[in-house]
XYZ file of C-alpha atoms in Angstrom:
643
model
C -3.911 -9.339 -5.528
C -4.153 -9.995 -1.803
C -7.666 -11.470 -1.983
C -8.119 -12.910 -5.511
C -11.508 -13.493 -7.107
C -10.325 -15.708 -9.964
C -12.141 -18.714 -8.470
C -15.414 -16.982 -9.411
C -16.771 -17.002 -12.970
C -16.737 -13.577 -14.605
C -19.626 -11.197 -14.066
C -21.796 -9.979 -11.204
C -24.177 -12.953 -11.208
C -21.571 -15.352 -9.848
C -20.492 -12.812 -7.232
C -24.090 -12.291 -6.139
C -24.656 -16.012 -5.705
C -21.434 -16.358 -3.674
C -21.818 -13.299 -1.421
C -23.502 -13.627 1.971
C -23.573 -9.854 2.480
C -25.316 -8.607 -0.648
C -28.254 -7.214 1.335
C -25.924 -4.781 3.108
C -24.566 -3.227 -0.079
C -27.418 -0.912 -1.091
C -27.769 0.733 2.360
C -24.032 1.416 2.380
C -24.064 3.030 -1.069
C -27.095 5.139 -0.081
C -25.569 6.307 3.207
C -22.420 7.377 1.383
C -24.523 10.155 -0.195
C -26.304 11.056 3.071
C -26.412 14.709 4.227
C -25.450 13.408 7.670
C -21.665 13.255 8.032
C -21.823 10.439 10.588
C -23.710 8.282 8.086
C -21.175 9.019 5.351
C -18.354 8.058 7.716
C -20.226 4.884 8.702
C -20.604 3.931 5.036
C -16.865 4.324 4.373
C -15.982 2.206 7.410
C -18.576 -0.389 6.408
C -16.921 -0.840 2.998
C -13.626 -1.749 4.680
C -15.352 -4.273 6.936
C -17.560 -5.673 4.210
C -14.779 -6.515 1.746
C -12.492 -8.188 4.298
C -11.445 -11.531 2.756
C -14.612 -11.418 0.642
C -13.903 -11.002 -3.095
C -17.508 -11.692 -4.157
C -18.870 -8.820 -2.054
C -15.998 -6.627 -3.253
C -16.978 -7.329 -6.848
C -20.632 -6.466 -6.120
C -19.605 -3.181 -4.488
C -17.405 -2.424 -7.477
C -20.438 -3.014 -9.697
C -22.287 -0.350 -7.667
C -19.499 2.177 -8.372
C -18.151 2.130 -4.824
C -14.802 3.350 -6.178
C -16.332 6.484 -7.681
C -18.390 7.123 -4.537
C -15.335 6.835 -2.270
C -13.218 9.090 -4.518
C -15.984 11.704 -4.209
C -15.817 11.364 -0.423
C -12.103 12.262 -0.520
C -13.320 15.832 -1.051
C -15.879 15.639 1.762
C -16.380 18.663 3.992
C -15.774 16.596 7.133
C -12.267 15.409 7.948
C -13.269 12.068 9.440
C -15.178 11.164 6.284
C -12.284 11.701 3.893
C -9.906 9.945 6.262
C -12.151 6.863 6.349
C -12.744 7.086 2.579
C -8.979 6.943 2.034
C -8.827 3.904 4.326
C -11.517 2.109 2.346
C -9.817 2.929 -0.974
C -6.526 1.686 0.408
C -8.102 -1.625 1.410
C -9.703 -1.969 -2.018
C -6.298 -1.360 -3.633
C -4.373 -3.993 -1.731
C -7.153 -6.585 -1.809
C -8.388 -6.077 -5.367
C -5.171 -5.449 -7.248
C -4.772 -4.212 -10.800
C -8.384 -3.895 -11.965
C -9.508 -1.738 -9.052
C -6.329 0.376 -9.164
C -6.839 0.968 -12.884
C -10.442 1.991 -12.214
C -9.263 4.450 -9.546
C -6.736 5.990 -11.900
C -9.298 6.282 -14.708
C -11.708 7.987 -12.283
C -9.012 10.588 -11.508
C -8.183 9.682 -7.926
C -4.856 11.482 -8.368
C -6.622 14.869 -8.357
C -7.526 14.755 -4.640
C -4.402 12.763 -3.741
C -2.185 15.536 -5.137
C -3.690 18.003 -2.678
C -3.123 15.685 0.264
C 0.658 15.413 -0.126
C 1.500 19.024 0.880
C -1.235 18.908 3.535
C 0.284 15.824 5.140
C 3.801 17.295 4.839
C 2.734 20.398 6.739
C 1.057 18.387 9.465
C 4.055 16.054 9.702
C 6.411 19.010 10.231
C 4.083 20.427 12.881
C 3.939 17.140 14.755
C 7.682 16.497 14.597
C 8.570 19.998 15.810
C 6.324 19.844 18.843
C 4.640 16.465 19.279
C 3.183 17.251 22.698
C 1.534 20.431 21.463
C 0.284 19.003 18.187
C -3.500 18.651 18.003
C -4.990 15.172 17.920
C -6.089 15.709 14.325
C -2.447 16.245 13.306
C -1.441 12.939 14.849
C -4.264 11.132 13.099
C -3.390 12.632 9.725
C 0.241 11.584 10.122
C -0.434 8.150 11.560
C -3.435 6.942 9.585
C -4.295 9.167 6.689
C -0.708 9.450 5.443
C -0.384 5.662 5.581
C -3.524 5.266 3.461
C -2.538 7.907 0.898
C 0.988 6.505 0.532
C -0.336 2.973 0.096
C -2.785 4.062 -2.605
C 0.007 5.888 -4.455
C 2.285 2.838 -4.333
C -0.484 0.583 -5.639
C -1.254 3.023 -8.453
C 2.461 3.176 -9.333
C 2.335 -0.510 -10.249
C -0.783 -0.160 -12.412
C 0.580 1.290 -15.647
C 3.331 3.476 -17.075
C 0.756 6.228 -17.553
C -0.097 6.167 -13.839
C 3.599 6.014 -12.898
C 4.418 9.026 -15.085
C 1.585 10.992 -13.494
C 2.800 10.078 -10.001
C 6.339 11.133 -10.946
C 4.941 14.644 -11.413
C 3.791 14.836 -7.777
C 7.397 15.039 -6.516
C 6.930 12.245 -3.991
C 10.569 11.372 -3.221
C 11.224 14.161 -0.645
C 7.788 13.493 0.875
C 8.421 9.763 1.268
C 12.031 10.128 2.436
C 10.865 12.471 5.204
C 9.062 9.518 6.796
C 12.171 7.336 6.643
C 14.417 10.047 8.076
C 11.978 10.549 10.998
C 11.361 6.839 11.484
C 12.148 6.842 15.211
C 9.350 9.370 15.852
C 6.620 7.852 13.697
C 4.572 4.653 13.698
C 6.504 1.894 11.962
C 3.523 0.957 9.757
C 3.529 4.421 8.152
C 7.298 4.361 7.646
C 7.080 0.906 6.053
C 4.363 2.138 3.673
C 6.624 5.023 2.637
C 9.499 2.575 2.060
C 7.228 0.277 0.036
C 6.232 3.190 -2.161
C 9.880 4.184 -2.625
C 10.773 0.596 -3.505
C 8.106 0.526 -6.217
C 8.917 4.017 -7.515
C 12.644 3.259 -7.868
C 12.057 0.036 -9.808
C 13.301 0.859 -13.320
C 12.031 4.454 -12.967
C 14.947 6.692 -13.893
C 13.404 9.919 -12.617
C 13.055 8.545 -9.091
C 16.446 6.800 -9.227
C 18.214 10.017 -10.208
C 16.512 11.968 -7.436
C 17.574 9.449 -4.771
C 21.137 9.290 -6.084
C 21.481 13.068 -6.246
C 20.960 13.585 -2.502
C 23.661 12.192 -0.208
C 21.319 12.474 2.787
C 18.904 10.041 1.136
C 21.650 7.464 0.532
C 22.924 7.857 4.077
C 19.433 7.363 5.526
C 18.817 4.195 3.502
C 22.206 2.718 4.404
C 21.700 3.497 8.102
C 18.501 1.474 8.070
C 20.052 -1.425 6.146
C 22.975 -1.614 8.560
C 20.949 -1.267 11.740
C 21.476 -4.478 13.709
C 18.829 -3.713 16.327
C 15.657 -5.550 15.297
C 13.723 -3.552 17.875
C 14.722 0.135 17.649
C 12.180 1.272 20.263
C 13.058 -1.264 22.934
C 9.729 -3.069 22.754
C 9.174 -6.792 22.969
C 8.602 -8.785 19.782
C 5.393 -7.463 18.280
C 3.919 -6.159 15.074
C 6.158 -3.067 15.171
C 9.297 -5.201 15.377
C 8.211 -7.328 12.395
C 7.556 -4.157 10.447
C 11.035 -2.875 11.258
C 12.427 -6.022 9.679
C 10.223 -5.337 6.631
C 11.636 -1.789 6.556
C 15.204 -3.103 6.392
C 14.296 -5.487 3.561
C 12.584 -2.703 1.616
C 15.579 -0.415 2.039
C 17.788 -3.217 0.707
C 15.492 -3.267 -2.318
C 15.654 0.508 -2.747
C 19.465 0.489 -2.500
C 19.527 -2.327 -5.052
C 17.253 -0.350 -7.378
C 19.341 2.835 -7.272
C 22.826 1.236 -7.153
C 25.525 2.035 -7.772
C 25.358 4.890 -5.274
C 27.652 7.739 -6.334
C 30.777 8.684 -4.346
C 31.363 9.775 -1.655
C 28.694 7.368 -0.392
C 30.129 4.706 1.902
C 28.400 2.081 -0.239
C 29.969 3.180 -3.515
C 32.982 0.889 -2.992
C 31.084 -2.095 -1.577
C 29.943 -5.282 -3.242
C 26.206 -4.670 -2.928
C 25.261 -8.332 -2.771
C 27.824 -9.691 -0.340
C 28.377 -6.629 1.843
C 24.888 -5.158 2.014
C 22.116 -7.481 0.902
C 23.049 -11.002 2.038
C 23.664 -10.145 5.718
C 20.142 -8.698 5.930
C 18.172 -10.910 3.568
C 19.636 -14.359 4.207
C 18.454 -14.528 7.855
C 14.966 -13.417 6.766
C 14.526 -16.321 4.350
C 16.379 -18.863 6.483
C 14.672 -18.585 9.870
C 11.102 -19.503 9.055
C 8.917 -22.582 8.718
C 6.116 -22.042 6.236
C 4.393 -25.208 7.453
C 4.285 -23.841 10.999
C 2.910 -20.500 9.843
C 0.225 -22.244 7.785
C -0.744 -24.280 10.846
C -0.937 -21.135 12.999
C -3.152 -19.462 10.399
C -5.517 -22.421 10.405
C -5.784 -22.352 14.203
C -6.473 -18.599 14.248
C -9.106 -18.883 11.514
C -10.847 -21.626 13.510
C -10.848 -19.391 16.579
C -12.023 -16.415 14.537
C -15.018 -18.387 13.255
C -16.522 -18.283 16.755
C -16.364 -14.466 16.862
C -19.174 -12.260 15.437
C -18.396 -10.709 12.025
C -17.273 -7.080 12.099
C -20.206 -5.971 9.927
C -22.635 -7.108 12.619
C -20.874 -4.947 15.208
C -21.280 -1.775 13.147
C -23.752 0.833 14.287
C -24.133 4.548 13.778
C -23.859 5.139 17.528
C -20.665 3.155 17.931
C -18.753 3.164 14.680
C -15.282 1.604 14.961
C -12.399 2.916 12.923
C -11.728 1.244 9.596
C -8.579 -0.279 11.123
C -10.334 -1.607 14.233
C -9.242 -5.231 14.619
C -9.874 -8.064 17.040
C -6.948 -9.934 18.615
C -7.206 -12.828 16.147
C -7.123 -10.366 13.256
C -3.995 -8.734 14.680
C -2.289 -12.109 15.040
C -3.257 -13.082 11.489
C -1.956 -9.732 10.267
C 1.355 -10.343 12.032
C 1.725 -13.721 10.323
C 0.797 -12.201 6.954
C 3.356 -9.416 7.462
C 6.009 -12.022 8.214
C 5.162 -13.863 4.993
C 5.156 -10.632 2.964
C 8.575 -9.717 4.363
C 9.947 -13.084 3.251
C 8.436 -12.583 -0.200
C 9.984 -9.096 -0.438
C 13.380 -10.463 0.577
C 13.114 -13.087 -2.152
C 12.112 -10.436 -4.673
C 15.165 -8.342 -3.828
C 17.447 -11.390 -3.985
C 15.947 -12.379 -7.341
C 16.981 -9.017 -8.735
C 20.470 -9.498 -7.307
C 20.677 -12.945 -8.910
C 19.516 -11.686 -12.317
C 23.023 -11.702 -13.678
C 22.365 -12.840 -17.229
C 19.565 -12.707 -19.786
C 17.284 -15.722 -19.962
C 18.783 -18.007 -22.635
C 15.281 -18.735 -23.874
C 14.976 -15.126 -24.969
C 18.192 -15.080 -26.964
C 16.301 -15.254 -30.269
C 14.528 -12.096 -31.307
C 10.909 -12.878 -32.111
C 7.645 -11.045 -31.762
C 6.888 -12.933 -28.554
C 9.961 -11.742 -26.679
C 10.839 -8.368 -28.132
C 9.297 -6.730 -25.060
C 11.902 -8.495 -22.884
C 14.929 -7.093 -24.710
C 15.187 -3.956 -22.563
C 15.142 -6.059 -19.401
C 17.833 -8.372 -20.752
C 20.155 -5.508 -21.682
C 20.136 -4.265 -18.075
C 21.348 -7.574 -16.616
C 25.099 -7.895 -16.100
C 27.375 -10.727 -15.082
C 28.348 -10.667 -11.404
C 30.353 -13.800 -10.734
C 31.539 -12.396 -7.402
C 28.146 -13.278 -6.024
C 28.850 -16.993 -6.173
C 32.500 -16.870 -5.120
C 33.644 -17.913 -1.708
C 30.230 -18.918 -0.353
C 29.604 -22.592 0.090
C 26.565 -24.601 1.006
C 26.443 -26.506 4.268
C 27.373 -30.142 3.723
C 23.888 -31.309 4.652
C 22.237 -30.094 1.485
C 19.355 -32.538 1.800
C 18.265 -32.912 5.454
C 15.513 -35.414 4.650
C 17.832 -38.118 3.328
C 20.365 -38.046 6.150
C 23.167 -38.710 3.660
C 26.513 -36.970 3.888
C 27.358 -34.413 1.219
C 30.764 -34.191 -0.362
C 33.024 -31.354 0.751
C 33.213 -30.052 -2.805
C 29.618 -28.781 -2.823
C 30.029 -25.179 -3.946
C 26.413 -24.173 -4.268
C 25.779 -20.681 -2.876
C 24.354 -20.549 0.618
C 21.125 -19.183 -0.809
C 20.188 -22.538 -2.297
C 19.298 -24.344 0.935
C 16.665 -21.865 2.165
C 15.337 -21.404 -1.363
C 14.789 -25.135 -1.754
C 12.859 -25.084 1.517
C 10.712 -22.129 0.432
C 9.607 -23.705 -2.863
C 7.947 -26.576 -0.978
C 4.167 -25.894 -0.845
C 2.136 -26.084 2.366
C -1.474 -27.250 2.683
C -2.501 -23.571 2.563
C -0.374 -22.481 -0.413
C -3.077 -22.913 -3.065
C -6.816 -22.322 -2.845
C -9.090 -25.370 -3.106
C -10.431 -25.951 -6.650
C -12.947 -23.212 -7.569
C -13.256 -22.148 -3.926
C -11.857 -19.482 -1.627
C -9.018 -20.269 0.757
C -9.767 -20.315 4.495
C -7.577 -17.186 4.672
C -6.976 -15.644 1.227
C -4.229 -13.176 2.283
C -2.105 -15.979 3.763
C -2.628 -18.183 0.711
C -1.779 -15.278 -1.582
C 1.415 -14.569 0.386
C 2.472 -18.231 0.547
C 2.009 -18.771 -3.189
C 3.907 -15.530 -3.868
C 6.777 -16.860 -1.744
C 6.938 -20.090 -3.758
C 6.908 -18.157 -7.046
C 9.614 -15.750 -5.850
C 11.785 -18.574 -4.496
C 11.573 -20.363 -7.854
C 12.433 -17.113 -9.659
C 15.463 -16.639 -7.437
C 16.595 -20.222 -8.052
C 16.057 -19.707 -11.777
C 18.379 -16.701 -11.887
C 20.896 -18.317 -9.545
C 21.245 -21.555 -11.517
C 21.285 -19.632 -14.779
C 24.239 -17.634 -13.469
C 25.999 -20.775 -12.231
C 25.399 -22.637 -15.481
C 27.002 -19.900 -17.563
C 30.128 -19.482 -15.419
C 33.127 -21.774 -15.574
C 32.860 -23.927 -12.460
C 33.994 -27.494 -13.202
C 34.243 -28.390 -9.513
C 30.537 -27.693 -9.031
C 29.613 -29.780 -12.073
C 31.724 -32.623 -10.707
C 29.670 -32.744 -7.490
C 27.050 -35.063 -8.992
C 25.346 -35.899 -5.680
C 24.641 -32.218 -5.044
C 23.071 -31.858 -8.490
C 20.904 -34.922 -8.070
C 19.739 -33.763 -4.637
C 18.734 -30.340 -5.925
C 16.998 -31.910 -8.923
C 15.043 -34.251 -6.632
C 13.949 -31.448 -4.308
C 12.624 -29.367 -7.190
C 10.594 -32.316 -8.451
C 9.373 -33.022 -4.904
C 7.990 -29.480 -4.764
C 6.403 -29.768 -8.209
C 4.752 -33.067 -7.292
C 3.011 -31.241 -4.425
C 1.968 -28.408 -6.752
C 0.406 -30.866 -9.202
C -0.658 -30.395 -12.808
C -4.422 -30.050 -12.316
C -5.178 -26.322 -12.404
C -8.728 -25.260 -11.489
C -10.144 -21.687 -11.460
C -8.484 -19.791 -8.620
C -5.306 -21.888 -8.873
C -3.506 -19.858 -11.533
C -0.406 -19.640 -9.340
C 0.206 -23.327 -10.080
C 0.752 -22.548 -13.740
C 3.025 -19.634 -12.844
C 5.110 -21.940 -10.654
C 5.469 -24.536 -13.416
C 6.475 -21.934 -15.991
C 9.283 -20.663 -13.752
C 10.275 -24.108 -12.478
C 11.118 -25.438 -15.942
C 13.716 -22.678 -16.147
C 15.165 -23.852 -12.833
C 15.292 -27.425 -14.148
C 17.053 -26.239 -17.286
C 19.674 -24.381 -15.242
C 20.302 -27.451 -13.081
C 20.394 -29.653 -16.176
C 23.012 -27.452 -17.814
C 25.291 -27.555 -14.761
C 25.058 -31.347 -14.462
C 24.459 -32.153 -18.130
C 24.694 -35.861 -18.830
C 24.822 -36.682 -15.102
C 21.114 -36.646 -14.213
C 19.322 -39.939 -14.742
C 16.167 -39.365 -16.812
C 12.984 -40.651 -15.139
C 10.174 -41.633 -17.504
C 7.470 -39.733 -15.617
C 9.509 -36.536 -15.467
C 10.336 -36.761 -19.179
C 6.652 -37.186 -20.015
C 5.654 -34.257 -17.788
C 8.194 -31.974 -19.480
C 6.842 -32.935 -22.909
C 3.257 -32.383 -21.708
C 4.087 -28.958 -20.272
C 5.821 -28.041 -23.520
C 2.799 -29.101 -25.591
C 0.216 -27.435 -23.334
C 2.005 -24.101 -22.928
C 1.319 -21.241 -25.327
C 4.463 -19.383 -24.215
C 7.335 -20.051 -26.617
C 9.905 -19.297 -23.913
C 8.420 -21.937 -21.617
C 8.456 -24.399 -24.521
C 12.134 -23.614 -25.201
C 13.007 -24.208 -21.530
C 11.244 -27.563 -21.536
C 13.156 -28.564 -24.671
C 16.441 -27.383 -23.172
C 15.802 -29.477 -20.059
C 14.944 -32.526 -22.153
C 18.182 -32.049 -24.073
C 20.176 -32.232 -20.822
C 18.402 -35.428 -19.760
C 18.897 -37.035 -23.174
C 22.669 -36.836 -22.719
C 22.828 -39.298 -19.831
C 25.051 -41.914 -21.525
C 23.406 -45.116 -20.319
C 19.731 -44.161 -20.791
C 19.371 -45.298 -24.385
C 15.597 -45.712 -24.211
C 15.022 -42.280 -22.650
C 17.302 -40.778 -25.275
C 15.177 -42.312 -28.012
C 11.930 -41.003 -26.480
C 13.305 -37.477 -26.100
C 14.957 -37.355 -29.509
C 11.820 -38.627 -31.241
C 9.886 -35.847 -29.533
C 12.423 -33.226 -30.638
C 12.307 -34.524 -34.214
C 8.513 -34.257 -34.188
C 8.873 -30.501 -33.697
C 10.900 -30.063 -36.885
C 9.186 -29.095 -40.146
C 8.781 -31.679 -42.892
C 8.957 -31.252 -46.643
C 5.220 -30.447 -46.678
C 4.315 -29.084 -43.213
C 5.754 -26.327 -40.983
C 6.941 -26.858 -37.426
C 4.362 -27.619 -34.751
C 5.990 -24.978 -32.520
C 7.131 -21.359 -32.831
C 10.561 -20.055 -33.729
C 12.252 -20.315 -30.338
C 11.267 -23.908 -29.527
C 12.026 -24.981 -33.096
C 15.565 -23.600 -33.037
C 16.060 -24.900 -29.514
C 15.109 -28.372 -30.796
C 17.589 -28.151 -33.671
C 20.322 -27.009 -31.281
C 19.434 -29.805 -28.844
C 19.670 -32.532 -31.487
C 23.039 -31.252 -32.655
C 24.330 -31.166 -29.088
C 22.955 -34.587 -28.142
C 24.495 -36.368 -31.121
C 27.756 -34.440 -31.385
C 29.757 -37.464 -30.153
C 29.123 -40.692 -32.043
C 31.092 -42.670 -29.452
C 28.340 -42.333 -26.827
C 26.165 -45.428 -26.270
C 22.916 -43.690 -27.210
C 24.258 -42.733 -30.661
C 22.800 -46.051 -31.812
C 19.411 -44.325 -31.795
C 20.656 -41.791 -34.329
C 21.844 -44.500 -36.675
C 19.013 -47.003 -36.282
C 16.325 -44.317 -36.342
C 17.727 -42.729 -39.511
C 17.670 -39.356 -37.788
C 19.962 -37.904 -40.447
C 17.270 -38.364 -43.098
C 14.756 -36.572 -40.860
C 17.168 -33.693 -40.286
C 17.847 -33.338 -44.004
C 14.097 -33.221 -44.650
C 13.730 -30.295 -42.230
C 16.502 -28.118 -43.672
C 14.383 -26.028 -46.049
C 11.719 -25.384 -43.428
C 14.270 -24.351 -40.796
C 16.041 -22.135 -43.332
C 12.767 -20.274 -44.002
C 12.299 -19.634 -40.277
C 15.844 -18.288 -39.933
C 15.389 -15.988 -42.940
C 12.192 -14.649 -41.388
C 14.175 -13.742 -38.244
C 16.806 -11.956 -40.335
C 14.077 -9.971 -42.129
C 12.581 -8.829 -38.824
C 16.021 -7.742 -37.587
C 16.558 -5.694 -40.757
C 13.144 -4.065 -40.392
C 13.944 -3.113 -36.801
């Protein structure tokens, strides 16, 4: 959701009290049904202007069935009306997210959209064959209307499997690939929208994957874009088009990743997709940016924008701007947002490349994680990804300390550690809207994606034999400290509208577990961090998050000289076990993770902290829990047999 409304209480009453434009809503809805085509067009444009960065007004319009009214206008008798209606629906999709997209699908938006695909294809062919002779209406359909239709289809593709299956029936792949193959003759924004739709459609969608793989021309086109070293294919100076070309390359990396391996005789069929194709494109994207600087630029532009009259006040029937009419500050903000979205996409693609093993927290089959089994099966080990690529010696630039030459962390780690650090604009203020919701949404998405990438990367490293990496204790401690530095900025207080904070914490504990496993027994436990991990475990309702917290605590408990921390952690783990009269306080996964942790922690009685096991009579507590644990294990076996 580009412009979230989660800071508002549910219902229309809260939206009405927060909106400053509610008086404009009724006239817009009424004019959308006007017999005068210019008034209907005005109403469609007004919706786009009215909802800009304004979730409360968007919710009020949704309550007045603006979605249904705009879908009706897609079949309007006047071309300009249905073009502007598509633009308004597109803006509602990208700003409002799942709920609005689901409403559009349920109100049968696909019926008119199906008819537009062949219409746009015909006009596209006409324009490409003879661009100078093509009528102005053909150019507008190709440049604007196609962009809107494609964007709506990509948003709907992410709504549900039912919507995706329906879209699969439209035969979109040749339609979308035609934009990529003619990219040098079309506006980059439209080509990028087509690539975004292809990226979504090829994500675990076998029908689309097979269609791409079956046509050598498609593979060749995608690889040509990925390998293009010219950031500015049209010879222009750095502008919005150039940034979009970079986004196009990232998206094509994602598409290639989704459909790989490409079949012979494709030139990519013998390549290592990660090292030869993805890293050369994606690493510069995530390495050459300062999120703090972008946040500062956004703040300055928003301050300047505040002195300009709102777009809704400039609307009139005599001089109706297009729905994409933007002031200079809006264009500059859009360029910054596009840059952030490109970074987030690059991280998303890299996360998929780093997903080399199933999450260890989902290794136990329970009701909570059965839906993840299909995802886990698809992940394969790719140790080549971490071979031969080393991190720069200056892993931690803030400390100024020299790193050992044995640091073997992949070169991805440095930029990822930078991208998990929040800016002042990364999270909305408590129960209030950000000064620029799209930028805040993009920044928080970057932090989440960077944590996800680190999670998969450290999981892969922790499960591969790499004793030299584990021996580089200073590298492990630096990484550990940087993750906690980021989490300290995120904070634990989560107000309405700040749900991304919880998402970050839930992923970050997996990162901490991966780091802990690599440098097990070498990370000094800090009381505050131990307490936070126990609090997160107790407050979470997700059994996988609880298991990750317990796994991280297990790693900290094995630091030989921290006898007191070992006692605190072990007492907590023992409290999770069932007693002779009461079941476990946690679900199956965290319970079995606790049992495994205790066995691992106290497997060597020669360690200094083993005194806690003896003095605390932990053996008696373990014996008491045996029957309860046995019942849980039998319940798992029964579920497996039923399956």
